[in-house]
Amino acid sequence: LLIAEGYDKVIVTQPRRLPCQLISNRVNETMTVDTHVKQEQIAGWIVSGAQKNPGAKILYMTDGFLRERLLYDDSMVPVYRSVKKSIVIFLDEVHERSINIDLCLAFLARLLTNYPQLKHKLKLIISSATLDKSVPNLFRNIPQVSLGEFSMPQLGTLHTVTKYSRPNTNILDIVQELYKKCKMNDQILCFVNSALEAVENCKLLSEITRNAINARPLIQSQTTTVQQENIAQASVLFSTTIAETSLTFPSLKYVIDTGYINLPIYNPELQRTILTTMRAAHSTIKQRLGRVGRTQPGEYYALYNYDPEELSYPVPHICQSDLTNIEYSLRRSPLKCGLHVIQKFLPDKPVPQYIDSAINVLRDLKILEKAPSQDFTNVGKLLSRVPEFGTIQMSVSVLAALREFDCGHDLICLSSILGVLNSTAIFSLMPPNLKSSDGDFMTLLNIMNKILSVKESISTSQFNLNRICEVANLTQIRHIIGPALRRYSNLEKSFNISDYRIEAHKKSGQWESIAKALLAGYSDNVFISMRELQEKNLLYARYNDKGDLAVLDIKSILTRPVKQDPVPLVVARDVFYSTAVRSRAIISFVGEIKIDWMTHSTKRELTLTDEEEIYLNSNNRYGKVRQLYSHNIQMLLSNKTLKLTGRSDVVLNAELQLRKEMITELTFKLENRYSPNTAKYKNLANNLEKVSKMPNIFHPMIWRWESEKQVKITVDNNTSAKTCDIKVVGRPSEIAKVKQEFDSFLSWLSNCAVLRDPDAGVSPRILQPTAREKYTAVEERIARITDIKSTRVDLFNATKGSQATRESRMEAVLWIAVCKFDCKVEGGFVRDWVVGKHHQRSTTITKPSDWITYGTDKIPSIVKEVVPSDLDCHLPKKTYFDIEKFKDELHKLGISCDVHRESWRYVLLIDKDEKSGPFTMDLIEPHIALTHDRIDLDVNNLYLEKGYTREIGMRVDIQELPYSISLESIVKNIDEKKFRVLRPIDSVLEDRINKMTNIRKWTQVGKPFSVIPSPHSHVISVVVPLPSSSDLYQDLATKMQVIGSGIQIISIEQIRNPQLEGLYEFMKTNIAGQCPQSNPKERYLYHGTAPDAVQGITDFGFDDRYFSSDGLWGHGAYFAEDPRKSHDYAPVNPQDQTRVMFYAKVLLGIQSVQDESDSSLNAAPIGYHSVQGTGGKYEEYIVYRYGQALPYLKVTYKT
């Protein structure tokens, strides 16, 4: 219509290349069909690197191309030439507010302001689905420029669209719900916030429905052909932005909108762009809504819980982007000014920090002179004479290649293909023969050289890219090679008429030269392996003073297997930050470099401990390094800080040398510091001897320190000392932490009666049939934690599904720990949730985040009223547990995690801000777990293990005599909220019992008794001190006071002697069978003995070979219920003035009560099992058979 009205030319912009071509073709087809006359095509298109019919009356172009024409082409706008009527510039899709669109608006506003005559020669049409008032206000404020506004009447969509609000509902649940309502060919379009989420949701939906639903992603990295195929074939589509959904959906019935979008947000202080998940603006929501209702009535489902009108329009990209390349383009253009000048013509102005940051980057690259000058340096002037290469860093690199390193052609080729790449997926699609060991850059150069060598060897008419790609096995990346060749051709033409036409054809083919050229532009993107800095394997650190951490893109050519050393030093094109990636960047398009290739300046600052500073200053260590390097760089060591400034290669060599100087060695033994001849000394000696025979228990600890801090730990068996010799090599600060961990182990070991075998306990088993039938739901909960066949769908439902709960999220965390990291889970969660399905919440604390409390050690815990409260796991004993990878796995499920490290465990605070409520997790080191030989309550003795999907194990074997506690009885107790106490009650256990009974309403049943594991195979017996605060200790100590007021209890120790206990239990069963009501009349009685008999009784019991023959009732073992009687038979040990009395279990059975002595007895009278002597001051009890009495407690005291 405009052409028919006589306008000279109509230029129409589109944000992307494809619409320019498609719309142009459509216009030409329509005009030809309508007129039935063969005539010159009325429309043409022009984009970067390609064009068709550029002289047409109607010309479609990308907004980026229009921006360049407005900057550099004076003929674009008829400032001084006459026109018949006017030129029309039609800016479409302005609502996207891209940088190109805003700059086009600014350049046009500037022209209309500076050249008033243009108002008769230029008409500007701005078209937008929605539009912020700042755009029309920009032109309304230009003098003598008339502004007309036309708003489309709110007619709505062609068909009715019904809106539904479903806040926080799981998107996959709604998809499945709507799919059931779909008629043939109906489609569902889902808007999510990232390409990764789009792909993952497609996979999850396929798994959930077993491929019944055909779901496809629509993402930017796809070719147009792939996008069109997906729309044609899929029933469900997942996309991120309107850009990928601007094509027609012929059968769209439903739109599901999460209401969020990922946007690149630049941080000028950190000088980094972070892909950030944000709320979508109201205008974006309206556009998403507008996708449906075009071809049929539809429905729109809003999953967000905020009011979209709070943000009417998206923030313009120019207000939240890195402006370095824009600033440089403006300054090198004919305008000769930057954003400080141009910003007054922008609809929305960037904040000054963004512009200042861009200028600082240009100064750092030595393109602009130092402040206050705004002029180009000599490098900047030279740079302005070469074409632009997309980024200022690549432009600097190409200039260096042309001027210094004789590899101009190589860099031009590289920039051509890198300019069309924003993903490293290409590396998994190319043949191995083109991959270079030097990294991604040389691999890409190999591709370009391969194609160009063919192109240059044949005529243009013979060149068939499809055929060449097919022969070279490059068909899968044909869509990348095509645009790369177009860019190369344009650059080739530009250089052929430039001052660098000769240099632009120089080929090196040598990675060193190419890398040095890249370093000229990308020196800030040099990353060093943390392994080189004595830190964690597989992580990289930006080699400057920013301290950024990163990992290699998994698809990079330089990615190596975990067991291989990582590439030491790399330069990267891209450093990707995202809120979807936990705490570190991803570096992609990388190449390996050598230290001496780096010549840029840098600063490094290392924090030391006091010990490390002293160590460096001693023996002239620091002085020697300073003497080697200080003439090239500045070095300062002061106040625990080491500062290095200067040329980066020298700085890095100096730093590596200083780090090497800080490496020292510490050797020590695991020592027994208890007093000899004490139970603690003996127990620790036995445990140390066992440790010395299995140093492999420290392997996970050794692997962890080597992987995370490059600390070398060696643990050797010292057979003569029956302990371990330990050598630690590393920095003093790290050695101190390692020593602390071994000290912690020794502390645990000292309090351990019997060091457990790594495979101790009862292997998981299925419940007996009668119990199993009753507790079928228990097996379902076990499987959710231990079944390795669980899928991402199961994890998704547990953490994000509509039925997800705090407990299901806890199960998901445990599944990761157990099935992915080989941990064992035990303790409260197995008891409360897996078996009991008990749960309760605090009645006084309503806000879940307030459940968290912190101890004096700043370790978090959950208030006692919340059940289940925490997760307890033992770390794997055969593999290295990487806490960072574990956190990554949690992050994938949207689970937050704070880590607190102690010398023997990790304590994790999980979901602290989640509405369902936080919980904690203990991850106990495997060598520490072996020292946990006691259990407090029977219901705490269960564990779960990977692959055992229906079975439950017992951590300590309490099935056999004398305990006889079965798995089924424990499960029954849990179900009925009952428990038995299995160790002496001290203050700690008393607090736990109080929590169970008073807060969680469990019931304590049975008398407490003490479970001690069997001693090591080479040890007959073990004695374990009773806590002085325990009820049994206090009760016995009170009874002993009858001996005299001066009595002093030194210790009370429990004896564990499996052989004697077995014999005793046999006798107990035997005697019980001969007694009325099967009552063997077991009594706890005293027995005093001489010092030289103590160990014999402890190891071999009351042996009838050594019974007293001088007793009143003959040859037997004598016991008393009054300790005063036994005291008379407990002489003083002359060495330490102590006495020993045993508190024994005695089977009296059927007693022969005798008030007259009978020294001739060698056995109890026929029909009896014991004699009760009543003729003296104190009653005595005599047994005559071996095994009829068991030494239970050993009391050491003084009088």
JSON list of C-alpha atoms in Angstrom, two decimals, residues 92-196:
[
{"chain": "A", "resi": 92, "resn": "ASP", "atom": "CA", "xyz": [8.68, -4.22, 13.62]},
{"chain": "A", "resi": 93, "resn": "GLU", "atom": "CA", "xyz": [8.69, -6.28, 16.86]},
{"chain": "A", "resi": 94, "resn": "VAL", "atom": "CA", "xyz": [9.88, -3.28, 18.88]},
{"chain": "A", "resi": 95, "resn": "HIS", "atom": "CA", "xyz": [8.44, -4.83, 22.06]},
{"chain": "A", "resi": 96, "resn": "GLU", "atom": "CA", "xyz": [11.49, -7.14, 22.20]},
{"chain": "A", "resi": 97, "resn": "ARG", "atom": "CA", "xyz": [13.59, -4.07, 23.06]},
{"chain": "A", "resi": 98, "resn": "SER", "atom": "CA", "xyz": [16.80, -5.70, 21.87]},
{"chain": "A", "resi": 99, "resn": "ILE", "atom": "CA", "xyz": [19.97, -3.62, 21.82]},
{"chain": "A", "resi": 100, "resn": "ASN", "atom": "CA", "xyz": [19.76, -3.37, 18.03]},
{"chain": "A", "resi": 101, "resn": "ILE", "atom": "CA", "xyz": [16.20, -2.05, 18.16]},
{"chain": "A", "resi": 102, "resn": "ASP", "atom": "CA", "xyz": [17.01, 0.56, 20.81]},
{"chain": "A", "resi": 103, "resn": "LEU", "atom": "CA", "xyz": [20.10, 1.72, 18.88]},
{"chain": "A", "resi": 104, "resn": "CYS", "atom": "CA", "xyz": [18.08, 2.01, 15.66]},
{"chain": "A", "resi": 105, "resn": "LEU", "atom": "CA", "xyz": [15.55, 4.16, 17.54]},
{"chain": "A", "resi": 106, "resn": "ALA", "atom": "CA", "xyz": [18.39, 6.27, 18.96]},
{"chain": "A", "resi": 107, "resn": "PHE", "atom": "CA", "xyz": [20.09, 6.80, 15.58]},
{"chain": "A", "resi": 108, "resn": "LEU", "atom": "CA", "xyz": [16.80, 7.76, 13.93]},
{"chain": "A", "resi": 109, "resn": "ALA", "atom": "CA", "xyz": [15.90, 10.10, 16.81]},
{"chain": "A", "resi": 110, "resn": "ARG", "atom": "CA", "xyz": [19.34, 11.69, 16.51]},
{"chain": "A", "resi": 111, "resn": "LEU", "atom": "CA", "xyz": [18.93, 12.22, 12.75]},
{"chain": "A", "resi": 112, "resn": "LEU", "atom": "CA", "xyz": [15.48, 13.74, 13.17]},
{"chain": "A", "resi": 113, "resn": "THR", "atom": "CA", "xyz": [16.80, 16.02, 15.92]},
{"chain": "A", "resi": 114, "resn": "ASN", "atom": "CA", "xyz": [19.92, 17.18, 14.09]},
{"chain": "A", "resi": 115, "resn": "TYR", "atom": "CA", "xyz": [18.39, 17.40, 10.59]},
{"chain": "A", "resi": 116, "resn": "PRO", "atom": "CA", "xyz": [14.87, 18.89, 10.81]},
{"chain": "A", "resi": 117, "resn": "GLN", "atom": "CA", "xyz": [14.52, 18.71, 7.00]},
{"chain": "A", "resi": 118, "resn": "LEU", "atom": "CA", "xyz": [14.26, 14.94, 7.32]},
{"chain": "A", "resi": 119, "resn": "LYS", "atom": "CA", "xyz": [10.69, 15.20, 8.58]},
{"chain": "A", "resi": 120, "resn": "HIS", "atom": "CA", "xyz": [9.61, 15.68, 4.94]},
{"chain": "A", "resi": 121, "resn": "LYS", "atom": "CA", "xyz": [11.84, 12.90, 3.60]},
{"chain": "A", "resi": 122, "resn": "LEU", "atom": "CA", "xyz": [11.57, 10.17, 6.21]},
{"chain": "A", "resi": 123, "resn": "LYS", "atom": "CA", "xyz": [8.59, 8.44, 7.69]},
{"chain": "A", "resi": 124, "resn": "LEU", "atom": "CA", "xyz": [9.09, 6.14, 10.65]},
{"chain": "A", "resi": 125, "resn": "ILE", "atom": "CA", "xyz": [6.57, 3.45, 11.59]},
{"chain": "A", "resi": 126, "resn": "ILE", "atom": "CA", "xyz": [7.03, 1.66, 14.90]},
{"chain": "A", "resi": 127, "resn": "SER", "atom": "CA", "xyz": [5.08, -1.56, 15.27]},
{"chain": "A", "resi": 128, "resn": "SER", "atom": "CA", "xyz": [4.82, -3.46, 18.50]},
{"chain": "A", "resi": 129, "resn": "ALA", "atom": "CA", "xyz": [2.48, -5.89, 20.20]},
{"chain": "A", "resi": 130, "resn": "THR", "atom": "CA", "xyz": [2.98, -3.92, 23.42]},
{"chain": "A", "resi": 131, "resn": "LEU", "atom": "CA", "xyz": [5.00, -0.79, 23.91]},
{"chain": "A", "resi": 132, "resn": "ASP", "atom": "CA", "xyz": [6.47, 1.10, 26.84]},
{"chain": "A", "resi": 133, "resn": "LYS", "atom": "CA", "xyz": [5.64, 4.84, 26.84]},
{"chain": "A", "resi": 134, "resn": "SER", "atom": "CA", "xyz": [9.36, 5.68, 26.71]},
{"chain": "A", "resi": 135, "resn": "VAL", "atom": "CA", "xyz": [9.44, 4.88, 22.97]},
{"chain": "A", "resi": 136, "resn": "PRO", "atom": "CA", "xyz": [6.73, 7.28, 21.74]},
{"chain": "A", "resi": 137, "resn": "ASN", "atom": "CA", "xyz": [7.90, 9.88, 24.28]},
{"chain": "A", "resi": 138, "resn": "LEU", "atom": "CA", "xyz": [11.35, 9.80, 22.65]},
{"chain": "A", "resi": 139, "resn": "PHE", "atom": "CA", "xyz": [9.92, 11.07, 19.36]},
{"chain": "A", "resi": 140, "resn": "ARG", "atom": "CA", "xyz": [7.22, 13.23, 20.93]},
{"chain": "A", "resi": 141, "resn": "ASN", "atom": "CA", "xyz": [9.98, 15.35, 22.47]},
{"chain": "A", "resi": 142, "resn": "ILE", "atom": "CA", "xyz": [11.73, 16.05, 19.15]},
{"chain": "A", "resi": 143, "resn": "PRO", "atom": "CA", "xyz": [10.85, 19.58, 17.92]},
{"chain": "A", "resi": 144, "resn": "GLN", "atom": "CA", "xyz": [8.87, 19.88, 14.67]},
{"chain": "A", "resi": 145, "resn": "VAL", "atom": "CA", "xyz": [8.30, 16.12, 14.48]},
{"chain": "A", "resi": 146, "resn": "SER", "atom": "CA", "xyz": [4.69, 15.05, 14.43]},
{"chain": "A", "resi": 147, "resn": "LEU", "atom": "CA", "xyz": [3.73, 11.82, 16.10]},
{"chain": "A", "resi": 148, "resn": "GLY", "atom": "CA", "xyz": [0.68, 9.78, 15.35]},
{"chain": "A", "resi": 149, "resn": "GLU", "atom": "CA", "xyz": [-0.34, 6.84, 17.49]},
{"chain": "A", "resi": 150, "resn": "PHE", "atom": "CA", "xyz": [-2.71, 4.10, 16.57]},
{"chain": "A", "resi": 151, "resn": "SER", "atom": "CA", "xyz": [-3.65, 1.43, 19.04]},
{"chain": "A", "resi": 152, "resn": "MET", "atom": "CA", "xyz": [-5.29, -1.70, 17.81]},
{"chain": "A", "resi": 153, "resn": "PRO", "atom": "CA", "xyz": [-8.71, -2.04, 19.41]},
{"chain": "A", "resi": 154, "resn": "GLN", "atom": "CA", "xyz": [-8.79, -4.69, 22.08]},
{"chain": "A", "resi": 155, "resn": "LEU", "atom": "CA", "xyz": [-10.56, -7.17, 19.89]},
{"chain": "A", "resi": 156, "resn": "GLY", "atom": "CA", "xyz": [-8.90, -10.13, 21.55]},
{"chain": "A", "resi": 157, "resn": "THR", "atom": "CA", "xyz": [-8.08, -13.27, 19.67]},
{"chain": "A", "resi": 158, "resn": "LEU", "atom": "CA", "xyz": [-10.06, -14.67, 16.81]},
{"chain": "A", "resi": 159, "resn": "HIS", "atom": "CA", "xyz": [-11.35, -17.43, 19.06]},
{"chain": "A", "resi": 160, "resn": "THR", "atom": "CA", "xyz": [-12.24, -17.47, 22.73]},
{"chain": "A", "resi": 161, "resn": "VAL", "atom": "CA", "xyz": [-9.42, -18.13, 25.19]},
{"chain": "A", "resi": 162, "resn": "THR", "atom": "CA", "xyz": [-10.29, -19.24, 28.72]},
{"chain": "A", "resi": 163, "resn": "LYS", "atom": "CA", "xyz": [-7.76, -18.43, 31.43]},
{"chain": "A", "resi": 164, "resn": "TYR", "atom": "CA", "xyz": [-7.07, -20.66, 34.42]},
{"chain": "A", "resi": 165, "resn": "SER", "atom": "CA", "xyz": [-4.84, -19.91, 37.40]},
{"chain": "A", "resi": 166, "resn": "ARG", "atom": "CA", "xyz": [-3.00, -22.95, 38.76]},
{"chain": "A", "resi": 167, "resn": "PRO", "atom": "CA", "xyz": [-0.19, -21.45, 40.86]},
{"chain": "A", "resi": 168, "resn": "ASN", "atom": "CA", "xyz": [2.73, -23.73, 41.79]},
{"chain": "A", "resi": 169, "resn": "THR", "atom": "CA", "xyz": [1.20, -26.73, 40.05]},
{"chain": "A", "resi": 170, "resn": "ASN", "atom": "CA", "xyz": [3.64, -29.15, 38.46]},
{"chain": "A", "resi": 171, "resn": "ILE", "atom": "CA", "xyz": [3.80, -28.46, 34.75]},
{"chain": "A", "resi": 172, "resn": "LEU", "atom": "CA", "xyz": [4.03, -32.13, 33.78]},
{"chain": "A", "resi": 173, "resn": "ASP", "atom": "CA", "xyz": [0.94, -32.96, 35.81]},
{"chain": "A", "resi": 174, "resn": "ILE", "atom": "CA", "xyz": [-1.05, -30.34, 33.91]},
{"chain": "A", "resi": 175, "resn": "VAL", "atom": "CA", "xyz": [0.33, -31.53, 30.55]},
{"chain": "A", "resi": 176, "resn": "GLN", "atom": "CA", "xyz": [-0.87, -35.06, 31.27]},
{"chain": "A", "resi": 177, "resn": "GLU", "atom": "CA", "xyz": [-4.21, -33.76, 32.52]},
{"chain": "A", "resi": 178, "resn": "LEU", "atom": "CA", "xyz": [-4.79, -31.69, 29.37]},
{"chain": "A", "resi": 179, "resn": "TYR", "atom": "CA", "xyz": [-3.50, -34.36, 27.03]},
{"chain": "A", "resi": 180, "resn": "LYS", "atom": "CA", "xyz": [-6.37, -36.58, 28.10]},
{"chain": "A", "resi": 181, "resn": "LYS", "atom": "CA", "xyz": [-8.76, -33.84, 26.90]},
{"chain": "A", "resi": 182, "resn": "CYS", "atom": "CA", "xyz": [-6.98, -33.29, 23.58]},
{"chain": "A", "resi": 183, "resn": "LYS", "atom": "CA", "xyz": [-8.80, -34.14, 20.39]},
{"chain": "A", "resi": 184, "resn": "MET", "atom": "CA", "xyz": [-6.94, -35.35, 17.33]},
{"chain": "A", "resi": 185, "resn": "ASN", "atom": "CA", "xyz": [-4.11, -32.98, 16.30]},
{"chain": "A", "resi": 186, "resn": "ASP", "atom": "CA", "xyz": [-4.62, -30.63, 19.29]},
{"chain": "A", "resi": 187, "resn": "GLN", "atom": "CA", "xyz": [-1.34, -29.20, 20.55]},
{"chain": "A", "resi": 188, "resn": "ILE", "atom": "CA", "xyz": [-0.05, -28.02, 23.93]},
{"chain": "A", "resi": 189, "resn": "LEU", "atom": "CA", "xyz": [2.60, -25.28, 24.15]},
{"chain": "A", "resi": 190, "resn": "CYS", "atom": "CA", "xyz": [4.51, -24.91, 27.43]},
{"chain": "A", "resi": 191, "resn": "PHE", "atom": "CA", "xyz": [6.68, -21.93, 28.32]},
{"chain": "A", "resi": 192, "resn": "VAL", "atom": "CA", "xyz": [9.60, -22.70, 30.65]},
{"chain": "A", "resi": 193, "resn": "ASN", "atom": "CA", "xyz": [12.59, -20.60, 31.66]},
{"chain": "A", "resi": 194, "resn": "SER", "atom": "CA", "xyz": [15.55, -22.36, 29.98]},
{"chain": "A", "resi": 195, "resn": "ALA", "atom": "CA", "xyz": [16.49, -24.54, 27.04]},
{"chain": "A", "resi": 196, "resn": "LEU", "atom": "CA", "xyz": [17.80, -27.17, 29.44]}
]
